[in-house]
Amino acid sequence: MMYLGVDYYPEHWDLEMMEHDLERIVALGANTVRIGEFAWHLMEATEGRYDFSYFDQAIQKMKAYGLNVIFGTPTTTFPAWLAKKYPEILSVDAEGQKRVFGGRRQYCYNSEIYSVKSSQIVTALLTHYQSEPAIVAWQIDNELGHEGSDQCYCESCHKGFQTFLKEKYVDIEVLNRTYGAIFWGQTYNDFDEIPMPLKTITTHNPTLQLDWARFRSKSINDYAKMQIDIVNKLKRPQQNVIHNFFGGFFERAYDQNLLASRLDRVAYDNYPVWGGLEKPISPANIAMTHDYIRGLKRENFWIVEELMGAQGHTVIGYLPRPNQAKMWSYQAMARGCEALLYFRWRGMTHGAEQFCQGILDQDDQINEKYREVKAFFDDIKRYEVVLSTPILAEVAVLYDYDNRWSWQAQSQSHAFDFTNELLRVYEGFYTQNIHIDVIDIKKSWDQYKVIALPVMQIVDDALLMRLKAFAEKGGQVIFSFRSGIKNRDNNLRLGENILNELCGVKLKNYESLGLNNQVKLKTSTHEAAIGGATMSVWRDLLEPTTAEVIYRYDDLFFDQYAAITKNSFGDGTVYYVGGGLSQVATNALIEQILKETGILTHKSAKGLEVVRRNSGEDTYLFIMNHTESNQSYLEHTVGPYESRIINLAKI
Ligand code: GLA
Ligand code: ZN
């Protein structure tokens, strides 16, 4: 079933408003509402006294209107009485400051008592609604790890970290050797001497910082697993266990793949613009978030919060133009979303999210946003079958959270942004309108024709073997800068770079280009195609061994070094892009690589996104215009922020 609907908070409003709300929600074309994820106090006003009567009557009314219900476990927002009685549940920030009640997500994932209280409310909730057929899915907490809640420096976390390290290294000498703790005399006699990476003078040991990120990720995943296990034990078999991941995934110390593997369905909160942003993130960046979310389980996903109006807590920004938020919904469906709920039915008049617009505003009137959502629901439900088909990509952008956290500890260039470096390569594929998987490097990737590993500085022997095998059998591999310089412990290697043979180059030196430097490149082949290429952020100075040079550095001192190389390896080809290559040049390089692989591409005007979906004999093109002007594709004219679904078989 294609769940279409809204996030609905009846508890925010007078009870008498519910009928009228539900009438209009159904008239919108919705068949599902999500409720409850912030309502712990309403269910347990005092410790141990559970009362679900409010939601009993709410769900009865929703059922009367034929609505399905997605119910959120309410552990993101614990009651004040809980914080007052058990202040140890409160997390501690990087300044060592205990967070206070107010806001949300201020609990510590390693708090014993918080886990106990969470498990009690979740058990009570699931037990109470065990036989409620209207509930089609249970959402675990809400955006775990978001808004800075991935970090906590409380005593429980300190002890937990030291235990984590003891279990990993067993012998303190092994840890000392792995950390290179001899440096700056940091040798430990015991695990209980090891600090959390709180503020210090200069910087902490890179391996300790990586271990801390791994521990944070484990803390969140362990907390989530506690809830998932309870829900799985008590839920009805056909109900889905889901969790809604937030955007900006790489900014947190939290690898979402493990949690995703424990869910029935991955859900996503899609906000192309939020807070004070003066314009949305780029169309390619929005697309990349969908391909990342789909990649978590390599399955189509749900969106349980789709933006339909300006959003922000203390500051807001860009207002989506007419049809633009609807276009973002089409884009999400085209890239693997199978169920979509808008955040939220009506904007709230009180509390921290007065400026998070809903479909309805405070005037409670049917408006343009309502009409946009209705038009979208009426249209998209006709494509349920094609939208339930899998997306089979032939190219993949690979990431690795250890590698991400290595960069988080040492960004090496003031201009370095991990997501931007993935996006630089991703956009080269995106502009060709092909399917792209964005997946964890631990997943299987030998089915692809092309893989890209942007800024993959951590490469171990096992990964090298996989990469060689992939290239041997004809795969195309694209590395960008700093590739292979570190081992899995976040340390540099003494000796040759592990990738020299595969890439056919030797790294002779490097330069961080910082925020303002960029260098020109020169080439005999690509110049004509694009009229010049530059590099920013970083540059690796490469000495080719078996590789051919595609670009050299066009400068006085280093023009003997290559900037971009192409190396035949087995039946495959390995590209090394030694810096932040300008987007036009990146796009041209990737277009050339795709041409050599024969992957079917769809050329379109900049800002016109075309996604191909197949269903049986039918081939559909989802066309989204991300621009303010008319764009044409085939013989179709697509208006500003308009979306179009065409069935090629019917042309
Ligand atoms: C996030 C949260 C929601 C709400 C919205 C506001 O996605 O999940 O509870 O705070 O942001 O935009
Ligand atoms: Zn803590």
PDB file of N, CA and C in Angstrom, residues 310-379:
ATOM      1  N   ALA A 310       8.091  26.903   4.842  1.00  0.00           N
ATOM      2  CA  ALA A 310       9.348  27.328   5.473  1.00  0.00           C
ATOM      3  C   ALA A 310       9.448  26.707   6.866  1.00  0.00           C
ATOM      4  N   GLN A 311      10.682  26.341   7.249  1.00  0.00           N
ATOM      5  CA  GLN A 311      10.872  25.649   8.527  1.00  0.00           C
ATOM      6  C   GLN A 311      12.029  26.273   9.303  1.00  0.00           C
ATOM      7  N   GLY A 312      11.878  26.349  10.594  1.00  0.00           N
ATOM      8  CA  GLY A 312      13.022  26.768  11.409  1.00  0.00           C
ATOM      9  C   GLY A 312      12.577  26.970  12.845  1.00  0.00           C
ATOM     10  N   HIS A 313      13.529  26.960  13.771  1.00  0.00           N
ATOM     11  CA  HIS A 313      13.161  27.144  15.177  1.00  0.00           C
ATOM     12  C   HIS A 313      13.237  28.630  15.541  1.00  0.00           C
ATOM     13  N   THR A 314      14.476  29.147  15.595  1.00  0.00           N
ATOM     14  CA  THR A 314      14.582  30.568  15.985  1.00  0.00           C
ATOM     15  C   THR A 314      14.737  31.460  14.754  1.00  0.00           C
ATOM     16  N   VAL A 315      15.240  30.862  13.668  1.00  0.00           N
ATOM     17  CA  VAL A 315      15.442  31.627  12.421  1.00  0.00           C
ATOM     18  C   VAL A 315      14.876  30.804  11.267  1.00  0.00           C
ATOM     19  N   ILE A 316      14.160  31.453  10.362  1.00  0.00           N
ATOM     20  CA  ILE A 316      13.743  30.738   9.161  1.00  0.00           C
ATOM     21  C   ILE A 316      14.322  31.441   7.944  1.00  0.00           C
ATOM     22  N   GLY A 317      14.060  30.899   6.773  1.00  0.00           N
ATOM     23  CA  GLY A 317      14.713  31.465   5.584  1.00  0.00           C
ATOM     24  C   GLY A 317      13.826  31.331   4.365  1.00  0.00           C
ATOM     25  N   TYR A 318      14.349  30.745   3.355  1.00  0.00           N
ATOM     26  CA  TYR A 318      13.739  30.636   2.031  1.00  0.00           C
ATOM     27  C   TYR A 318      12.333  30.049   2.073  1.00  0.00           C
ATOM     28  N   LEU A 319      11.443  30.680   1.324  1.00  0.00           N
ATOM     29  CA  LEU A 319      10.070  30.173   1.214  1.00  0.00           C
ATOM     30  C   LEU A 319       9.954  29.407  -0.100  1.00  0.00           C
ATOM     31  N   PRO A 320       9.621  28.133  -0.082  1.00  0.00           N
ATOM     32  CA  PRO A 320       9.485  27.381  -1.326  1.00  0.00           C
ATOM     33  C   PRO A 320       8.516  28.090  -2.270  1.00  0.00           C
ATOM     34  N   ARG A 321       8.903  28.171  -3.522  1.00  0.00           N
ATOM     35  CA  ARG A 321       8.070  28.823  -4.550  1.00  0.00           C
ATOM     36  C   ARG A 321       6.895  27.895  -4.899  1.00  0.00           C
ATOM     37  N   PRO A 322       5.846  28.433  -5.554  1.00  0.00           N
ATOM     38  CA  PRO A 322       4.710  27.592  -5.956  1.00  0.00           C
ATOM     39  C   PRO A 322       5.186  26.355  -6.711  1.00  0.00           C
ATOM     40  N   ASN A 323       4.684  25.196  -6.266  1.00  0.00           N
ATOM     41  CA  ASN A 323       4.983  23.884  -6.866  1.00  0.00           C
ATOM     42  C   ASN A 323       6.376  23.361  -6.546  1.00  0.00           C
ATOM     43  N   GLN A 324       7.231  24.172  -5.889  1.00  0.00           N
ATOM     44  CA  GLN A 324       8.610  23.706  -5.661  1.00  0.00           C
ATOM     45  C   GLN A 324       8.635  22.577  -4.627  1.00  0.00           C
ATOM     46  N   ALA A 325       7.885  22.729  -3.539  1.00  0.00           N
ATOM     47  CA  ALA A 325       7.862  21.659  -2.531  1.00  0.00           C
ATOM     48  C   ALA A 325       7.200  20.408  -3.115  1.00  0.00           C
ATOM     49  N   LYS A 326       6.236  20.606  -3.987  1.00  0.00           N
ATOM     50  CA  LYS A 326       5.593  19.458  -4.643  1.00  0.00           C
ATOM     51  C   LYS A 326       6.604  18.787  -5.578  1.00  0.00           C
ATOM     52  N   MET A 327       7.404  19.585  -6.260  1.00  0.00           N
ATOM     53  CA  MET A 327       8.426  19.030  -7.167  1.00  0.00           C
ATOM     54  C   MET A 327       9.431  18.199  -6.379  1.00  0.00           C
ATOM     55  N   TRP A 328       9.794  18.668  -5.167  1.00  0.00           N
ATOM     56  CA  TRP A 328      10.715  17.902  -4.335  1.00  0.00           C
ATOM     57  C   TRP A 328      10.097  16.558  -3.944  1.00  0.00           C
ATOM     58  N   SER A 329       8.760  16.525  -3.840  1.00  0.00           N
ATOM     59  CA  SER A 329       8.074  15.264  -3.520  1.00  0.00           C
ATOM     60  C   SER A 329       8.168  14.305  -4.695  1.00  0.00           C
ATOM     61  N   TYR A 330       7.969  14.831  -5.903  1.00  0.00           N
ATOM     62  CA  TYR A 330       8.110  13.975  -7.099  1.00  0.00           C
ATOM     63  C   TYR A 330       9.542  13.451  -7.206  1.00  0.00           C
ATOM     64  N   GLN A 331      10.502  14.327  -6.899  1.00  0.00           N
ATOM     65  CA  GLN A 331      11.901  13.911  -6.983  1.00  0.00           C
ATOM     66  C   GLN A 331      12.165  12.750  -6.011  1.00  0.00           C
ATOM     67  N   ALA A 332      11.617  12.862  -4.810  1.00  0.00           N
ATOM     68  CA  ALA A 332      11.813  11.810  -3.801  1.00  0.00           C
ATOM     69  C   ALA A 332      11.207  10.495  -4.275  1.00  0.00           C
ATOM     70  N   MET A 333       9.987  10.571  -4.820  1.00  0.00           N
ATOM     71  CA  MET A 333       9.333   9.343  -5.297  1.00  0.00           C
ATOM     72  C   MET A 333      10.145   8.742  -6.437  1.00  0.00           C
ATOM     73  N   ALA A 334      10.622   9.592  -7.331  1.00  0.00           N
ATOM     74  CA  ALA A 334      11.381   9.093  -8.491  1.00  0.00           C
ATOM     75  C   ALA A 334      12.633   8.351  -8.038  1.00  0.00           C
ATOM     76  N   ARG A 335      13.201   8.775  -6.889  1.00  0.00           N
ATOM     77  CA  ARG A 335      14.490   8.205  -6.462  1.00  0.00           C
ATOM     78  C   ARG A 335      14.325   7.138  -5.371  1.00  0.00           C
ATOM     79  N   GLY A 336      13.082   6.599  -5.264  1.00  0.00           N
ATOM     80  CA  GLY A 336      12.956   5.413  -4.420  1.00  0.00           C
ATOM     81  C   GLY A 336      12.023   5.528  -3.237  1.00  0.00           C
ATOM     82  N   CYS A 337      11.347   6.670  -3.083  1.00  0.00           N
ATOM     83  CA  CYS A 337      10.387   6.777  -1.974  1.00  0.00           C
ATOM     84  C   CYS A 337       9.096   6.079  -2.371  1.00  0.00           C
ATOM     85  N   GLU A 338       8.503   5.324  -1.433  1.00  0.00           N
ATOM     86  CA  GLU A 338       7.278   4.571  -1.736  1.00  0.00           C
ATOM     87  C   GLU A 338       6.096   5.001  -0.882  1.00  0.00           C
ATOM     88  N   ALA A 339       6.373   5.832   0.153  1.00  0.00           N
ATOM     89  CA  ALA A 339       5.293   6.309   1.023  1.00  0.00           C
ATOM     90  C   ALA A 339       5.723   7.686   1.495  1.00  0.00           C
ATOM     91  N   LEU A 340       4.794   8.628   1.539  1.00  0.00           N
ATOM     92  CA  LEU A 340       5.222   9.999   1.829  1.00  0.00           C
ATOM     93  C   LEU A 340       4.205  10.719   2.714  1.00  0.00           C
ATOM     94  N   LEU A 341       4.688  11.234   3.864  1.00  0.00           N
ATOM     95  CA  LEU A 341       3.836  12.031   4.741  1.00  0.00           C
ATOM     96  C   LEU A 341       4.433  13.425   4.869  1.00  0.00           C
ATOM     97  N   TYR A 342       3.593  14.429   4.817  1.00  0.00           N
ATOM     98  CA  TYR A 342       4.087  15.797   4.910  1.00  0.00           C
ATOM     99  C   TYR A 342       4.179  16.245   6.367  1.00  0.00           C
ATOM    100  N   PHE A 343       5.254  16.982   6.641  1.00  0.00           N
ATOM    101  CA  PHE A 343       5.379  17.624   7.966  1.00  0.00           C
ATOM    102  C   PHE A 343       4.884  19.054   7.818  1.00  0.00           C
ATOM    103  N   ARG A 344       3.908  19.394   8.493  1.00  0.00           N
ATOM    104  CA  ARG A 344       2.946  18.637   9.257  1.00  0.00           C
ATOM    105  C   ARG A 344       1.559  19.192   8.944  1.00  0.00           C
ATOM    106  N   TRP A 345       0.513  18.622   9.507  1.00  0.00           N
ATOM    107  CA  TRP A 345      -0.825  19.033   9.105  1.00  0.00           C
ATOM    108  C   TRP A 345      -1.010  20.542   9.275  1.00  0.00           C
ATOM    109  N   ARG A 346      -0.770  21.028  10.481  1.00  0.00           N
ATOM    110  CA  ARG A 346      -0.970  22.467  10.726  1.00  0.00           C
ATOM    111  C   ARG A 346       0.182  22.989  11.565  1.00  0.00           C
ATOM    112  N   GLY A 347       0.649  24.165  11.248  1.00  0.00           N
ATOM    113  CA  GLY A 347       1.732  24.773  12.026  1.00  0.00           C
ATOM    114  C   GLY A 347       1.225  25.025  13.435  1.00  0.00           C
ATOM    115  N   MET A 348       2.129  24.945  14.414  1.00  0.00           N
ATOM    116  CA  MET A 348       1.718  25.067  15.813  1.00  0.00           C
ATOM    117  C   MET A 348       1.839  26.515  16.284  1.00  0.00           C
ATOM    118  N   THR A 349       0.923  26.932  17.159  1.00  0.00           N
ATOM    119  CA  THR A 349       0.938  28.334  17.625  1.00  0.00           C
ATOM    120  C   THR A 349       1.835  28.505  18.849  1.00  0.00           C
ATOM    121  N   HIS A 350       2.099  27.410  19.555  1.00  0.00           N
ATOM    122  CA  HIS A 350       2.901  27.497  20.789  1.00  0.00           C
ATOM    123  C   HIS A 350       4.165  26.658  20.649  1.00  0.00           C
ATOM    124  N   GLY A 351       5.126  26.921  21.519  1.00  0.00           N
ATOM    125  CA  GLY A 351       6.289  26.035  21.594  1.00  0.00           C
ATOM    126  C   GLY A 351       7.376  26.387  20.591  1.00  0.00           C
ATOM    127  N   ALA A 352       8.399  25.582  20.532  1.00  0.00           N
ATOM    128  CA  ALA A 352       9.637  25.915  19.824  1.00  0.00           C
ATOM    129  C   ALA A 352       9.480  25.898  18.316  1.00  0.00           C
ATOM    130  N   GLU A 353       8.364  25.368  17.791  1.00  0.00           N
ATOM    131  CA  GLU A 353       8.269  25.250  16.330  1.00  0.00           C
ATOM    132  C   GLU A 353       7.127  26.092  15.766  1.00  0.00           C
ATOM    133  N   GLN A 354       6.950  27.281  16.373  1.00  0.00           N
ATOM    134  CA  GLN A 354       5.923  28.187  15.843  1.00  0.00           C
ATOM    135  C   GLN A 354       6.230  28.566  14.393  1.00  0.00           C
ATOM    136  N   PHE A 355       7.545  28.486  14.018  1.00  0.00           N
ATOM    137  CA  PHE A 355       7.915  28.926  12.662  1.00  0.00           C
ATOM    138  C   PHE A 355       8.232  27.727  11.761  1.00  0.00           C
ATOM    139  N   CYS A 356       7.735  26.568  12.167  1.00  0.00           N
ATOM    140  CA  CYS A 356       7.817  25.408  11.266  1.00  0.00           C
ATOM    141  C   CYS A 356       6.457  25.276  10.606  1.00  0.00           C
ATOM    142  N   GLN A 357       6.353  25.796   9.410  1.00  0.00           N
ATOM    143  CA  GLN A 357       5.049  25.833   8.744  1.00  0.00           C
ATOM    144  C   GLN A 357       4.537  24.411   8.483  1.00  0.00           C
ATOM    145  N   GLY A 358       3.211  24.296   8.527  1.00  0.00           N
ATOM    146  CA  GLY A 358       2.604  23.023   8.137  1.00  0.00           C
ATOM    147  C   GLY A 358       1.951  23.198   6.781  1.00  0.00           C
ATOM    148  N   ILE A 359       1.086  22.274   6.434  1.00  0.00           N
ATOM    149  CA  ILE A 359       0.289  22.461   5.222  1.00  0.00           C
ATOM    150  C   ILE A 359      -0.658  23.628   5.484  1.00  0.00           C
ATOM    151  N   LEU A 360      -1.404  23.527   6.602  1.00  0.00           N
ATOM    152  CA  LEU A 360      -2.256  24.661   7.009  1.00  0.00           C
ATOM    153  C   LEU A 360      -1.448  25.579   7.915  1.00  0.00           C
ATOM    154  N   ASP A 361      -1.769  26.856   7.804  1.00  0.00           N
ATOM    155  CA  ASP A 361      -1.114  27.824   8.681  1.00  0.00           C
ATOM    156  C   ASP A 361      -2.035  28.127   9.852  1.00  0.00           C
ATOM    157  N   GLN A 362      -1.663  29.112  10.632  1.00  0.00           N
ATOM    158  CA  GLN A 362      -2.447  29.369  11.848  1.00  0.00           C
ATOM    159  C   GLN A 362      -3.859  29.863  11.534  1.00  0.00           C
ATOM    160  N   ASP A 363      -4.105  30.268  10.271  1.00  0.00           N
ATOM    161  CA  ASP A 363      -5.484  30.707   9.967  1.00  0.00           C
ATOM    162  C   ASP A 363      -6.394  29.501   9.736  1.00  0.00           C
ATOM    163  N   ASP A 364      -5.789  28.309   9.706  1.00  0.00           N
ATOM    164  CA  ASP A 364      -6.553  27.067   9.612  1.00  0.00           C
ATOM    165  C   ASP A 364      -7.410  27.003   8.352  1.00  0.00           C
ATOM    166  N   GLN A 365      -6.998  27.697   7.305  1.00  0.00           N
ATOM    167  CA  GLN A 365      -7.768  27.736   6.056  1.00  0.00           C
ATOM    168  C   GLN A 365      -7.111  26.853   4.988  1.00  0.00           C
ATOM    169  N   ILE A 366      -7.954  26.292   4.125  1.00  0.00           N
ATOM    170  CA  ILE A 366      -7.427  25.582   2.950  1.00  0.00           C
ATOM    171  C   ILE A 366      -6.632  26.600   2.134  1.00  0.00           C
ATOM    172  N   ASN A 367      -5.433  26.232   1.744  1.00  0.00           N
ATOM    173  CA  ASN A 367      -4.577  27.225   1.070  1.00  0.00           C
ATOM    174  C   ASN A 367      -3.882  26.589  -0.124  1.00  0.00           C
ATOM    175  N   GLU A 368      -2.949  27.293  -0.721  1.00  0.00           N
ATOM    176  CA  GLU A 368      -2.219  26.818  -1.904  1.00  0.00           C
ATOM    177  C   GLU A 368      -1.416  25.564  -1.575  1.00  0.00           C
ATOM    178  N   LYS A 369      -0.841  25.521  -0.376  1.00  0.00           N
ATOM    179  CA  LYS A 369      -0.059  24.327   0.010  1.00  0.00           C
ATOM    180  C   LYS A 369      -0.972  23.106   0.074  1.00  0.00           C
ATOM    181  N   TYR A 370      -2.155  23.296   0.610  1.00  0.00           N
ATOM    182  CA  TYR A 370      -3.131  22.192   0.671  1.00  0.00           C
ATOM    183  C   TYR A 370      -3.433  21.702  -0.744  1.00  0.00           C
ATOM    184  N   ARG A 371      -3.641  22.655  -1.656  1.00  0.00           N
ATOM    185  CA  ARG A 371      -3.994  22.273  -3.028  1.00  0.00           C
ATOM    186  C   ARG A 371      -2.815  21.565  -3.710  1.00  0.00           C
ATOM    187  N   GLU A 372      -1.621  22.011  -3.402  1.00  0.00           N
ATOM    188  CA  GLU A 372      -0.431  21.352  -3.996  1.00  0.00           C
ATOM    189  C   GLU A 372      -0.347  19.908  -3.517  1.00  0.00           C
ATOM    190  N   VAL A 373      -0.535  19.720  -2.203  1.00  0.00           N
ATOM    191  CA  VAL A 373      -0.442  18.355  -1.657  1.00  0.00           C
ATOM    192  C   VAL A 373      -1.545  17.489  -2.245  1.00  0.00           C
ATOM    193  N   LYS A 374      -2.743  18.029  -2.339  1.00  0.00           N
ATOM    194  CA  LYS A 374      -3.878  17.245  -2.872  1.00  0.00           C
ATOM    195  C   LYS A 374      -3.593  16.841  -4.318  1.00  0.00           C
ATOM    196  N   ALA A 375      -3.094  17.778  -5.081  1.00  0.00           N
ATOM    197  CA  ALA A 375      -2.788  17.468  -6.496  1.00  0.00           C
ATOM    198  C   ALA A 375      -1.713  16.389  -6.575  1.00  0.00           C
ATOM    199  N   PHE A 376      -0.734  16.495  -5.701  1.00  0.00           N
ATOM    200  CA  PHE A 376       0.348  15.487  -5.693  1.00  0.00           C
ATOM    201  C   PHE A 376      -0.207  14.106  -5.324  1.00  0.00           C
ATOM    202  N   PHE A 377      -0.968  14.037  -4.247  1.00  0.00           N
ATOM    203  CA  PHE A 377      -1.526  12.739  -3.813  1.00  0.00           C
ATOM    204  C   PHE A 377      -2.409  12.152  -4.918  1.00  0.00           C
ATOM    205  N   ASP A 378      -3.281  12.989  -5.494  1.00  0.00           N
ATOM    206  CA  ASP A 378      -4.196  12.494  -6.541  1.00  0.00           C
ATOM    207  C   ASP A 378      -3.414  11.912  -7.712  1.00  0.00           C
ATOM    208  N   ASP A 379      -2.285  12.536  -8.013  1.00  0.00           N
ATOM    209  CA  ASP A 379      -1.497  12.091  -9.174  1.00  0.00           C
ATOM    210  C   ASP A 379      -0.616  10.884  -8.841  1.00  0.00           C
TER     211      ASP A 379
END
